[in-house]
JSON list of C-alpha atoms in Angstrom, two decimals:
[
{"chain": "S", "resi": 1, "resn": "UNK", "atom": "CA", "xyz": [15.55, 12.60, 1.58]},
{"chain": "S", "resi": 2, "resn": "UNK", "atom": "CA", "xyz": [12.86, 9.79, 1.82]},
{"chain": "S", "resi": 3, "resn": "UNK", "atom": "CA", "xyz": [9.98, 10.20, -0.95]},
{"chain": "S", "resi": 4, "resn": "UNK", "atom": "CA", "xyz": [7.24, 10.19, 1.47]},
{"chain": "S", "resi": 5, "resn": "UNK", "atom": "CA", "xyz": [8.09, 11.10, 5.12]},
{"chain": "S", "resi": 6, "resn": "UNK", "atom": "CA", "xyz": [5.50, 10.90, 7.91]},
{"chain": "S", "resi": 7, "resn": "UNK", "atom": "CA", "xyz": [5.51, 12.24, 11.78]},
{"chain": "S", "resi": 8, "resn": "UNK", "atom": "CA", "xyz": [7.05, 9.41, 13.86]},
{"chain": "S", "resi": 9, "resn": "UNK", "atom": "CA", "xyz": [5.27, 8.17, 16.76]},
{"chain": "S", "resi": 10, "resn": "UNK", "atom": "CA", "xyz": [1.93, 7.61, 17.88]},
{"chain": "S", "resi": 11, "resn": "UNK", "atom": "CA", "xyz": [-0.59, 9.89, 18.30]},
{"chain": "S", "resi": 12, "resn": "UNK", "atom": "CA", "xyz": [-2.99, 9.86, 20.89]},
{"chain": "S", "resi": 13, "resn": "UNK", "atom": "CA", "xyz": [-6.19, 11.25, 20.85]},
{"chain": "S", "resi": 14, "resn": "UNK", "atom": "CA", "xyz": [-9.44, 11.69, 22.87]},
{"chain": "S", "resi": 15, "resn": "UNK", "atom": "CA", "xyz": [-12.51, 10.09, 21.35]},
{"chain": "S", "resi": 16, "resn": "UNK", "atom": "CA", "xyz": [-14.79, 12.91, 20.03]},
{"chain": "S", "resi": 17, "resn": "UNK", "atom": "CA", "xyz": [-11.46, 15.29, 19.33]},
{"chain": "S", "resi": 18, "resn": "UNK", "atom": "CA", "xyz": [-9.84, 15.82, 15.80]},
{"chain": "S", "resi": 19, "resn": "UNK", "atom": "CA", "xyz": [-6.89, 13.86, 14.45]},
{"chain": "S", "resi": 20, "resn": "UNK", "atom": "CA", "xyz": [-4.55, 15.46, 12.67]},
{"chain": "S", "resi": 21, "resn": "UNK", "atom": "CA", "xyz": [-1.76, 13.63, 10.50]},
{"chain": "S", "resi": 22, "resn": "UNK", "atom": "CA", "xyz": [0.59, 15.37, 7.94]},
{"chain": "S", "resi": 23, "resn": "UNK", "atom": "CA", "xyz": [2.70, 13.97, 5.16]},
{"chain": "S", "resi": 24, "resn": "UNK", "atom": "CA", "xyz": [5.62, 15.33, 3.25]},
{"chain": "S", "resi": 25, "resn": "UNK", "atom": "CA", "xyz": [6.76, 14.38, 0.06]},
{"chain": "S", "resi": 26, "resn": "UNK", "atom": "CA", "xyz": [9.85, 15.26, -2.00]},
{"chain": "S", "resi": 27, "resn": "UNK", "atom": "CA", "xyz": [9.10, 14.72, -5.61]},
{"chain": "S", "resi": 28, "resn": "UNK", "atom": "CA", "xyz": [7.65, 18.09, -6.71]},
{"chain": "S", "resi": 29, "resn": "UNK", "atom": "CA", "xyz": [5.76, 17.11, -10.11]},
{"chain": "S", "resi": 30, "resn": "UNK", "atom": "CA", "xyz": [3.91, 14.41, -7.90]},
{"chain": "S", "resi": 31, "resn": "UNK", "atom": "CA", "xyz": [0.07, 14.17, -9.25]},
{"chain": "S", "resi": 32, "resn": "UNK", "atom": "CA", "xyz": [-1.62, 11.92, -6.97]},
{"chain": "S", "resi": 33, "resn": "UNK", "atom": "CA", "xyz": [-1.83, 11.63, -3.48]},
{"chain": "S", "resi": 34, "resn": "UNK", "atom": "CA", "xyz": [-3.72, 9.09, -1.22]},
{"chain": "S", "resi": 35, "resn": "UNK", "atom": "CA", "xyz": [-4.36, 7.75, 2.43]},
{"chain": "S", "resi": 36, "resn": "UNK", "atom": "CA", "xyz": [-4.81, 4.31, 3.81]},
{"chain": "S", "resi": 37, "resn": "UNK", "atom": "CA", "xyz": [-5.68, 2.93, 7.14]},
{"chain": "S", "resi": 38, "resn": "UNK", "atom": "CA", "xyz": [-4.43, -0.25, 8.08]},
{"chain": "S", "resi": 39, "resn": "UNK", "atom": "CA", "xyz": [-5.49, -1.96, 11.49]},
{"chain": "S", "resi": 40, "resn": "UNK", "atom": "CA", "xyz": [-3.19, -4.41, 12.77]},
{"chain": "S", "resi": 41, "resn": "UNK", "atom": "CA", "xyz": [-2.65, -7.30, 11.29]},
{"chain": "S", "resi": 42, "resn": "UNK", "atom": "CA", "xyz": [-4.78, -6.28, 7.94]},
{"chain": "S", "resi": 43, "resn": "UNK", "atom": "CA", "xyz": [-4.25, -5.12, 4.85]},
{"chain": "S", "resi": 44, "resn": "UNK", "atom": "CA", "xyz": [-4.25, -1.02, 3.85]},
{"chain": "S", "resi": 45, "resn": "UNK", "atom": "CA", "xyz": [-7.76, 0.02, 2.75]},
{"chain": "S", "resi": 46, "resn": "UNK", "atom": "CA", "xyz": [-8.45, 3.27, 0.95]},
{"chain": "S", "resi": 47, "resn": "UNK", "atom": "CA", "xyz": [-10.08, 6.06, 2.74]},
{"chain": "S", "resi": 48, "resn": "UNK", "atom": "CA", "xyz": [-9.03, 8.99, 0.18]},
{"chain": "S", "resi": 49, "resn": "UNK", "atom": "CA", "xyz": [-7.48, 10.15, -2.82]},
{"chain": "S", "resi": 50, "resn": "UNK", "atom": "CA", "xyz": [-7.11, 13.75, -3.60]},
{"chain": "S", "resi": 51, "resn": "UNK", "atom": "CA", "xyz": [-5.23, 15.24, -6.76]},
{"chain": "S", "resi": 52, "resn": "UNK", "atom": "CA", "xyz": [-5.92, 19.14, -6.58]},
{"chain": "S", "resi": 53, "resn": "UNK", "atom": "CA", "xyz": [-4.89, 21.98, -4.35]},
{"chain": "S", "resi": 54, "resn": "UNK", "atom": "CA", "xyz": [-7.04, 22.49, -1.35]},
{"chain": "S", "resi": 55, "resn": "UNK", "atom": "CA", "xyz": [-9.57, 20.20, 0.69]},
{"chain": "S", "resi": 56, "resn": "UNK", "atom": "CA", "xyz": [-11.43, 17.29, -0.04]},
{"chain": "S", "resi": 57, "resn": "UNK", "atom": "CA", "xyz": [-14.45, 16.22, 2.72]},
{"chain": "S", "resi": 58, "resn": "UNK", "atom": "CA", "xyz": [-15.79, 12.62, 3.00]},
{"chain": "S", "resi": 59, "resn": "UNK", "atom": "CA", "xyz": [-17.65, 12.10, 6.13]},
{"chain": "S", "resi": 60, "resn": "UNK", "atom": "CA", "xyz": [-15.73, 12.60, 9.42]},
{"chain": "S", "resi": 61, "resn": "UNK", "atom": "CA", "xyz": [-12.27, 12.92, 7.08]},
{"chain": "S", "resi": 62, "resn": "UNK", "atom": "CA", "xyz": [-10.98, 15.62, 5.13]},
{"chain": "S", "resi": 63, "resn": "UNK", "atom": "CA", "xyz": [-7.64, 15.70, 3.06]},
{"chain": "S", "resi": 64, "resn": "UNK", "atom": "CA", "xyz": [-5.93, 18.78, 2.57]},
{"chain": "S", "resi": 65, "resn": "UNK", "atom": "CA", "xyz": [-2.92, 19.37, -0.54]},
{"chain": "S", "resi": 66, "resn": "UNK", "atom": "CA", "xyz": [-0.55, 21.94, -0.89]},
{"chain": "S", "resi": 67, "resn": "UNK", "atom": "CA", "xyz": [1.50, 21.33, -3.46]},
{"chain": "S", "resi": 68, "resn": "UNK", "atom": "CA", "xyz": [3.65, 24.74, -3.84]},
{"chain": "S", "resi": 69, "resn": "UNK", "atom": "CA", "xyz": [4.82, 22.79, 0.27]},
{"chain": "S", "resi": 70, "resn": "UNK", "atom": "CA", "xyz": [4.59, 19.33, -0.76]},
{"chain": "S", "resi": 71, "resn": "UNK", "atom": "CA", "xyz": [2.33, 18.29, 1.77]},
{"chain": "S", "resi": 72, "resn": "UNK", "atom": "CA", "xyz": [-0.75, 16.26, 1.98]},
{"chain": "S", "resi": 73, "resn": "UNK", "atom": "CA", "xyz": [-2.55, 16.19, 5.44]},
{"chain": "S", "resi": 74, "resn": "UNK", "atom": "CA", "xyz": [-5.71, 14.03, 6.88]},
{"chain": "S", "resi": 75, "resn": "UNK", "atom": "CA", "xyz": [-8.02, 15.37, 9.55]},
{"chain": "S", "resi": 76, "resn": "UNK", "atom": "CA", "xyz": [-10.29, 12.89, 11.56]},
{"chain": "S", "resi": 77, "resn": "UNK", "atom": "CA", "xyz": [-13.35, 14.66, 13.19]},
{"chain": "S", "resi": 78, "resn": "UNK", "atom": "CA", "xyz": [-15.43, 13.48, 15.97]},
{"chain": "S", "resi": 79, "resn": "UNK", "atom": "CA", "xyz": [-12.65, 10.55, 16.56]},
{"chain": "S", "resi": 80, "resn": "UNK", "atom": "CA", "xyz": [-14.04, 7.07, 17.27]},
{"chain": "S", "resi": 81, "resn": "UNK", "atom": "CA", "xyz": [-12.43, 4.11, 18.67]},
{"chain": "S", "resi": 82, "resn": "UNK", "atom": "CA", "xyz": [-12.67, 2.46, 15.31]},
{"chain": "S", "resi": 83, "resn": "UNK", "atom": "CA", "xyz": [-10.28, 5.17, 14.03]},
{"chain": "S", "resi": 84, "resn": "UNK", "atom": "CA", "xyz": [-7.33, 3.67, 16.09]},
{"chain": "S", "resi": 85, "resn": "UNK", "atom": "CA", "xyz": [-5.04, 2.11, 13.31]},
{"chain": "S", "resi": 86, "resn": "UNK", "atom": "CA", "xyz": [-2.23, 3.30, 11.30]},
{"chain": "S", "resi": 87, "resn": "UNK", "atom": "CA", "xyz": [-2.48, 5.79, 8.36]},
{"chain": "S", "resi": 88, "resn": "UNK", "atom": "CA", "xyz": [-0.48, 5.06, 5.41]},
{"chain": "S", "resi": 89, "resn": "UNK", "atom": "CA", "xyz": [0.03, 8.58, 3.21]},
{"chain": "S", "resi": 90, "resn": "UNK", "atom": "CA", "xyz": [0.83, 7.34, -0.33]},
{"chain": "S", "resi": 91, "resn": "UNK", "atom": "CA", "xyz": [2.14, 9.63, -3.17]},
{"chain": "S", "resi": 92, "resn": "UNK", "atom": "CA", "xyz": [2.33, 8.97, -7.09]},
{"chain": "S", "resi": 93, "resn": "UNK", "atom": "CA", "xyz": [5.07, 10.58, -8.82]},
{"chain": "S", "resi": 94, "resn": "UNK", "atom": "CA", "xyz": [4.52, 12.44, -12.37]},
{"chain": "S", "resi": 95, "resn": "UNK", "atom": "CA", "xyz": [5.12, 10.04, -15.28]},
{"chain": "S", "resi": 96, "resn": "UNK", "atom": "CA", "xyz": [4.66, 6.65, -13.83]},
{"chain": "S", "resi": 97, "resn": "UNK", "atom": "CA", "xyz": [1.87, 4.67, -11.96]},
{"chain": "S", "resi": 98, "resn": "UNK", "atom": "CA", "xyz": [4.25, 3.44, -8.95]},
{"chain": "S", "resi": 99, "resn": "UNK", "atom": "CA", "xyz": [2.87, 4.41, -5.30]},
{"chain": "S", "resi": 100, "resn": "UNK", "atom": "CA", "xyz": [5.46, 5.85, -2.37]},
{"chain": "S", "resi": 101, "resn": "UNK", "atom": "CA", "xyz": [4.23, 5.05, 0.67]},
{"chain": "S", "resi": 102, "resn": "UNK", "atom": "CA", "xyz": [5.23, 6.63, 4.36]},
{"chain": "S", "resi": 103, "resn": "UNK", "atom": "CA", "xyz": [6.02, 4.37, 7.05]},
{"chain": "S", "resi": 104, "resn": "UNK", "atom": "CA", "xyz": [2.51, 5.66, 8.78]},
{"chain": "S", "resi": 105, "resn": "UNK", "atom": "CA", "xyz": [1.22, 6.79, 11.53]},
{"chain": "S", "resi": 106, "resn": "UNK", "atom": "CA", "xyz": [-0.52, 5.35, 14.34]},
{"chain": "S", "resi": 107, "resn": "UNK", "atom": "CA", "xyz": [-3.71, 6.81, 15.48]},
{"chain": "S", "resi": 108, "resn": "UNK", "atom": "CA", "xyz": [-4.92, 5.73, 19.29]},
{"chain": "S", "resi": 109, "resn": "UNK", "atom": "CA", "xyz": [-8.12, 6.92, 20.15]},
{"chain": "S", "resi": 110, "resn": "UNK", "atom": "CA", "xyz": [-8.82, 6.75, 23.94]},
{"chain": "S", "resi": 111, "resn": "UNK", "atom": "CA", "xyz": [-12.43, 6.66, 25.09]},
{"chain": "P", "resi": 1, "resn": "UNK", "atom": "CA", "xyz": [-18.59, -10.61, -4.93]},
{"chain": "P", "resi": 2, "resn": "UNK", "atom": "CA", "xyz": [-15.71, -8.85, -6.54]},
{"chain": "P", "resi": 3, "resn": "UNK", "atom": "CA", "xyz": [-12.37, -8.65, -5.09]},
{"chain": "P", "resi": 4, "resn": "UNK", "atom": "CA", "xyz": [-8.92, -9.87, -4.41]},
{"chain": "P", "resi": 5, "resn": "UNK", "atom": "CA", "xyz": [-8.00, -12.83, -3.18]},
{"chain": "P", "resi": 6, "resn": "UNK", "atom": "CA", "xyz": [-4.67, -13.97, -1.43]},
{"chain": "P", "resi": 7, "resn": "UNK", "atom": "CA", "xyz": [-3.54, -17.51, -0.45]},
{"chain": "P", "resi": 8, "resn": "UNK", "atom": "CA", "xyz": [-2.80, -18.82, 1.58]},
{"chain": "P", "resi": 9, "resn": "UNK", "atom": "CA", "xyz": [-2.96, -16.87, 4.80]},
{"chain": "P", "resi": 10, "resn": "UNK", "atom": "CA", "xyz": [0.20, -18.04, 6.49]},
{"chain": "P", "resi": 11, "resn": "UNK", "atom": "CA", "xyz": [3.16, -19.36, 4.55]},
{"chain": "P", "resi": 12, "resn": "UNK", "atom": "CA", "xyz": [6.15, -21.24, 6.49]},
{"chain": "P", "resi": 13, "resn": "UNK", "atom": "CA", "xyz": [9.51, -21.56, 4.44]},
{"chain": "P", "resi": 14, "resn": "UNK", "atom": "CA", "xyz": [12.18, -23.67, 5.03]},
{"chain": "P", "resi": 15, "resn": "UNK", "atom": "CA", "xyz": [15.62, -22.81, 3.98]},
{"chain": "P", "resi": 16, "resn": "UNK", "atom": "CA", "xyz": [16.41, -23.03, 0.43]},
{"chain": "P", "resi": 17, "resn": "UNK", "atom": "CA", "xyz": [12.68, -23.55, -0.20]},
{"chain": "P", "resi": 18, "resn": "UNK", "atom": "CA", "xyz": [11.25, -21.69, -3.06]},
{"chain": "P", "resi": 19, "resn": "UNK", "atom": "CA", "xyz": [7.23, -20.96, -2.27]},
{"chain": "P", "resi": 20, "resn": "UNK", "atom": "CA", "xyz": [4.74, -19.09, -4.06]},
{"chain": "P", "resi": 21, "resn": "UNK", "atom": "CA", "xyz": [2.03, -16.84, -2.82]},
{"chain": "P", "resi": 22, "resn": "UNK", "atom": "CA", "xyz": [-1.23, -16.59, -4.82]},
{"chain": "P", "resi": 23, "resn": "UNK", "atom": "CA", "xyz": [-3.13, -13.44, -5.92]},
{"chain": "P", "resi": 24, "resn": "UNK", "atom": "CA", "xyz": [-6.10, -13.55, -8.03]},
{"chain": "P", "resi": 25, "resn": "UNK", "atom": "CA", "xyz": [-8.51, -10.59, -8.53]},
{"chain": "P", "resi": 26, "resn": "UNK", "atom": "CA", "xyz": [-11.94, -10.64, -10.52]},
{"chain": "P", "resi": 27, "resn": "UNK", "atom": "CA", "xyz": [-12.25, -6.87, -10.41]},
{"chain": "P", "resi": 28, "resn": "UNK", "atom": "CA", "xyz": [-11.57, -6.83, -14.23]},
{"chain": "P", "resi": 29, "resn": "UNK", "atom": "CA", "xyz": [-8.35, -4.23, -13.98]},
{"chain": "P", "resi": 30, "resn": "UNK", "atom": "CA", "xyz": [-5.10, -4.63, -15.79]},
{"chain": "P", "resi": 31, "resn": "UNK", "atom": "CA", "xyz": [-2.66, -3.67, -13.37]},
{"chain": "P", "resi": 32, "resn": "UNK", "atom": "CA", "xyz": [-1.04, -5.88, -10.25]},
{"chain": "P", "resi": 33, "resn": "UNK", "atom": "CA", "xyz": [1.28, -5.22, -7.83]},
{"chain": "P", "resi": 34, "resn": "UNK", "atom": "CA", "xyz": [3.17, -6.93, -5.48]},
{"chain": "P", "resi": 35, "resn": "UNK", "atom": "CA", "xyz": [4.27, -5.15, -2.06]},
{"chain": "P", "resi": 36, "resn": "UNK", "atom": "CA", "xyz": [6.50, -6.08, 0.69]},
{"chain": "P", "resi": 37, "resn": "UNK", "atom": "CA", "xyz": [5.48, -4.49, 4.42]},
{"chain": "P", "resi": 38, "resn": "UNK", "atom": "CA", "xyz": [8.12, -5.27, 7.13]},
{"chain": "P", "resi": 39, "resn": "UNK", "atom": "CA", "xyz": [7.34, -4.26, 10.77]},
{"chain": "P", "resi": 40, "resn": "UNK", "atom": "CA", "xyz": [6.73, -0.46, 11.04]},
{"chain": "P", "resi": 41, "resn": "UNK", "atom": "CA", "xyz": [7.42, 0.39, 7.47]},
{"chain": "P", "resi": 42, "resn": "UNK", "atom": "CA", "xyz": [6.12, 1.24, 4.89]},
{"chain": "P", "resi": 43, "resn": "UNK", "atom": "CA", "xyz": [5.10, -0.49, 1.64]},
{"chain": "P", "resi": 44, "resn": "UNK", "atom": "CA", "xyz": [7.92, -1.34, -0.42]},
{"chain": "P", "resi": 45, "resn": "UNK", "atom": "CA", "xyz": [7.01, -2.28, -4.30]},
{"chain": "P", "resi": 46, "resn": "UNK", "atom": "CA", "xyz": [8.62, -5.71, -5.53]},
{"chain": "P", "resi": 47, "resn": "UNK", "atom": "CA", "xyz": [7.10, -6.30, -8.77]},
{"chain": "P", "resi": 48, "resn": "UNK", "atom": "CA", "xyz": [4.29, -4.95, -10.98]},
{"chain": "P", "resi": 49, "resn": "UNK", "atom": "CA", "xyz": [2.46, -6.03, -13.81]},
{"chain": "P", "resi": 50, "resn": "UNK", "atom": "CA", "xyz": [0.44, -3.47, -16.27]},
{"chain": "P", "resi": 51, "resn": "UNK", "atom": "CA", "xyz": [-0.79, -5.92, -18.78]},
{"chain": "P", "resi": 52, "resn": "UNK", "atom": "CA", "xyz": [-0.49, -9.90, -19.23]},
{"chain": "P", "resi": 53, "resn": "UNK", "atom": "CA", "xyz": [2.62, -11.29, -19.82]},
{"chain": "P", "resi": 54, "resn": "UNK", "atom": "CA", "xyz": [4.54, -8.28, -19.30]},
{"chain": "P", "resi": 55, "resn": "UNK", "atom": "CA", "xyz": [6.07, -6.87, -15.84]},
{"chain": "P", "resi": 56, "resn": "UNK", "atom": "CA", "xyz": [8.69, -4.99, -14.64]},
{"chain": "P", "resi": 57, "resn": "UNK", "atom": "CA", "xyz": [10.80, -4.98, -11.56]},
{"chain": "P", "resi": 58, "resn": "UNK", "atom": "CA", "xyz": [10.17, -2.84, -8.64]},
{"chain": "P", "resi": 59, "resn": "UNK", "atom": "CA", "xyz": [12.34, -1.28, -6.17]},
{"chain": "P", "resi": 60, "resn": "UNK", "atom": "CA", "xyz": [13.22, -4.58, -4.25]},
{"chain": "P", "resi": 61, "resn": "UNK", "atom": "CA", "xyz": [12.89, -7.46, -6.52]},
{"chain": "P", "resi": 62, "resn": "UNK", "atom": "CA", "xyz": [16.23, -9.07, -6.13]},
{"chain": "P", "resi": 63, "resn": "UNK", "atom": "CA", "xyz": [15.23, -12.87, -4.96]},
{"chain": "P", "resi": 64, "resn": "UNK", "atom": "CA", "xyz": [11.23, -12.72, -6.23]},
{"chain": "P", "resi": 65, "resn": "UNK", "atom": "CA", "xyz": [10.30, -13.97, -9.52]},
{"chain": "P", "resi": 66, "resn": "UNK", "atom": "CA", "xyz": [6.41, -13.36, -10.94]},
{"chain": "P", "resi": 67, "resn": "UNK", "atom": "CA", "xyz": [4.39, -14.38, -13.80]},
{"chain": "P", "resi": 68, "resn": "UNK", "atom": "CA", "xyz": [1.52, -13.03, -15.55]},
{"chain": "P", "resi": 69, "resn": "UNK", "atom": "CA", "xyz": [-0.14, -15.32, -17.66]},
{"chain": "P", "resi": 70, "resn": "UNK", "atom": "CA", "xyz": [-3.62, -14.39, -17.15]},
{"chain": "P", "resi": 71, "resn": "UNK", "atom": "CA", "xyz": [-5.25, -10.89, -16.19]},
{"chain": "P", "resi": 72, "resn": "UNK", "atom": "CA", "xyz": [-6.76, -12.46, -12.99]},
{"chain": "P", "resi": 73, "resn": "UNK", "atom": "CA", "xyz": [-3.90, -14.03, -11.98]},
{"chain": "P", "resi": 74, "resn": "UNK", "atom": "CA", "xyz": [-0.47, -12.69, -10.76]},
{"chain": "P", "resi": 75, "resn": "UNK", "atom": "CA", "xyz": [1.52, -15.20, -8.31]},
{"chain": "P", "resi": 76, "resn": "UNK", "atom": "CA", "xyz": [4.65, -14.47, -6.54]},
{"chain": "P", "resi": 77, "resn": "UNK", "atom": "CA", "xyz": [7.24, -16.73, -6.04]},
{"chain": "P", "resi": 78, "resn": "UNK", "atom": "CA", "xyz": [9.98, -16.28, -2.99]},
{"chain": "P", "resi": 79, "resn": "UNK", "atom": "CA", "xyz": [13.32, -17.99, -4.06]},
{"chain": "P", "resi": 80, "resn": "UNK", "atom": "CA", "xyz": [15.82, -19.50, -2.09]},
{"chain": "P", "resi": 81, "resn": "UNK", "atom": "CA", "xyz": [17.90, -16.23, -2.94]},
{"chain": "P", "resi": 82, "resn": "UNK", "atom": "CA", "xyz": [15.76, -14.01, -1.07]},
{"chain": "P", "resi": 83, "resn": "UNK", "atom": "CA", "xyz": [17.78, -14.49, 2.59]},
{"chain": "P", "resi": 84, "resn": "UNK", "atom": "CA", "xyz": [15.51, -12.39, 4.51]},
{"chain": "P", "resi": 85, "resn": "UNK", "atom": "CA", "xyz": [12.05, -13.13, 3.31]},
{"chain": "P", "resi": 86, "resn": "UNK", "atom": "CA", "xyz": [10.05, -12.94, 6.83]},
{"chain": "P", "resi": 87, "resn": "UNK", "atom": "CA", "xyz": [7.55, -10.17, 5.89]},
{"chain": "P", "resi": 88, "resn": "UNK", "atom": "CA", "xyz": [3.75, -9.62, 5.04]},
{"chain": "P", "resi": 89, "resn": "UNK", "atom": "CA", "xyz": [3.45, -9.59, 1.35]},
{"chain": "P", "resi": 90, "resn": "UNK", "atom": "CA", "xyz": [0.53, -7.99, -0.25]},
{"chain": "P", "resi": 91, "resn": "UNK", "atom": "CA", "xyz": [-0.88, -8.07, -3.62]},
{"chain": "P", "resi": 92, "resn": "UNK", "atom": "CA", "xyz": [-2.79, -4.96, -5.19]},
{"chain": "P", "resi": 93, "resn": "UNK", "atom": "CA", "xyz": [-4.47, -4.03, -8.39]},
{"chain": "P", "resi": 94, "resn": "UNK", "atom": "CA", "xyz": [-5.48, -1.01, -10.29]},
{"chain": "P", "resi": 95, "resn": "UNK", "atom": "CA", "xyz": [-8.00, -0.42, -13.14]},
{"chain": "P", "resi": 96, "resn": "UNK", "atom": "CA", "xyz": [-5.25, 0.64, -15.93]},
{"chain": "P", "resi": 97, "resn": "UNK", "atom": "CA", "xyz": [-2.19, 2.31, -16.12]},
{"chain": "P", "resi": 98, "resn": "UNK", "atom": "CA", "xyz": [-3.14, 5.90, -15.98]},
{"chain": "P", "resi": 99, "resn": "UNK", "atom": "CA", "xyz": [-1.22, 7.51, -13.46]},
{"chain": "P", "resi": 100, "resn": "UNK", "atom": "CA", "xyz": [-4.20, 8.78, -11.26]},
{"chain": "P", "resi": 101, "resn": "UNK", "atom": "CA", "xyz": [-5.39, 4.97, -10.49]},
{"chain": "P", "resi": 102, "resn": "UNK", "atom": "CA", "xyz": [-6.36, 4.02, -7.19]},
{"chain": "P", "resi": 103, "resn": "UNK", "atom": "CA", "xyz": [-4.60, 0.53, -5.92]},
{"chain": "P", "resi": 104, "resn": "UNK", "atom": "CA", "xyz": [-7.11, -1.93, -4.21]},
{"chain": "P", "resi": 105, "resn": "UNK", "atom": "CA", "xyz": [-5.09, -4.22, -1.88]},
{"chain": "P", "resi": 106, "resn": "UNK", "atom": "CA", "xyz": [-6.04, -8.08, -1.03]},
{"chain": "P", "resi": 107, "resn": "UNK", "atom": "CA", "xyz": [-5.97, -9.26, 2.59]},
{"chain": "P", "resi": 108, "resn": "UNK", "atom": "CA", "xyz": [-1.92, -10.28, 2.53]},
{"chain": "P", "resi": 109, "resn": "UNK", "atom": "CA", "xyz": [-0.14, -13.20, 3.51]},
{"chain": "P", "resi": 110, "resn": "UNK", "atom": "CA", "xyz": [2.08, -13.37, 5.93]},
{"chain": "P", "resi": 111, "resn": "UNK", "atom": "CA", "xyz": [5.49, -15.76, 5.30]},
{"chain": "P", "resi": 112, "resn": "UNK", "atom": "CA", "xyz": [7.50, -16.64, 8.01]},
{"chain": "P", "resi": 113, "resn": "UNK", "atom": "CA", "xyz": [10.92, -18.74, 8.11]},
{"chain": "P", "resi": 114, "resn": "UNK", "atom": "CA", "xyz": [11.32, -22.17, 9.80]}
]
């Protein structure tokens, strides 16, 4: 079982709609969870970090964490063409400072 | 203007050649990391360093070497033993060694084999 799994295939959403991305992880004692955005040919940039169960909102982005079910999700409200990118889920396990990354989800916002 | 710099942006390696990728940060971060990204893949950890003069192997350290002589610098050498070096190399840093610290990335170096 892979450490961090993200849905495969690109996600196409109309401009103004909500994009929903999911990520599951295998290490039950994981403590820290991150979403990074990566534009084509560029390096990842941090969007959100979340450490506790529940929702965390920052502007148009909401991260949701459910440790019992071992998943973390990212919602992008009012999607804009500038949101078109690959979104990487990263999880840090308990007891170390290594990040495990998923393969990423490509989001395409259609004007 | 604080941040992480990587150079060069593009690097070409000939067969049997060792090449060194530079990573410098002026964020006063203790921890630094090197990742490799292949097309359609997630990031894989090569090496990391939590403090000057100390570093640990990541998941794919074979064919690579690092040094951490200064807090600000963490160069990565891709040796001739790395048979498939073509990839996007990313350097990152974080404030400290605590498990919750966020990692921030440099702009990356793209390595190509001639």
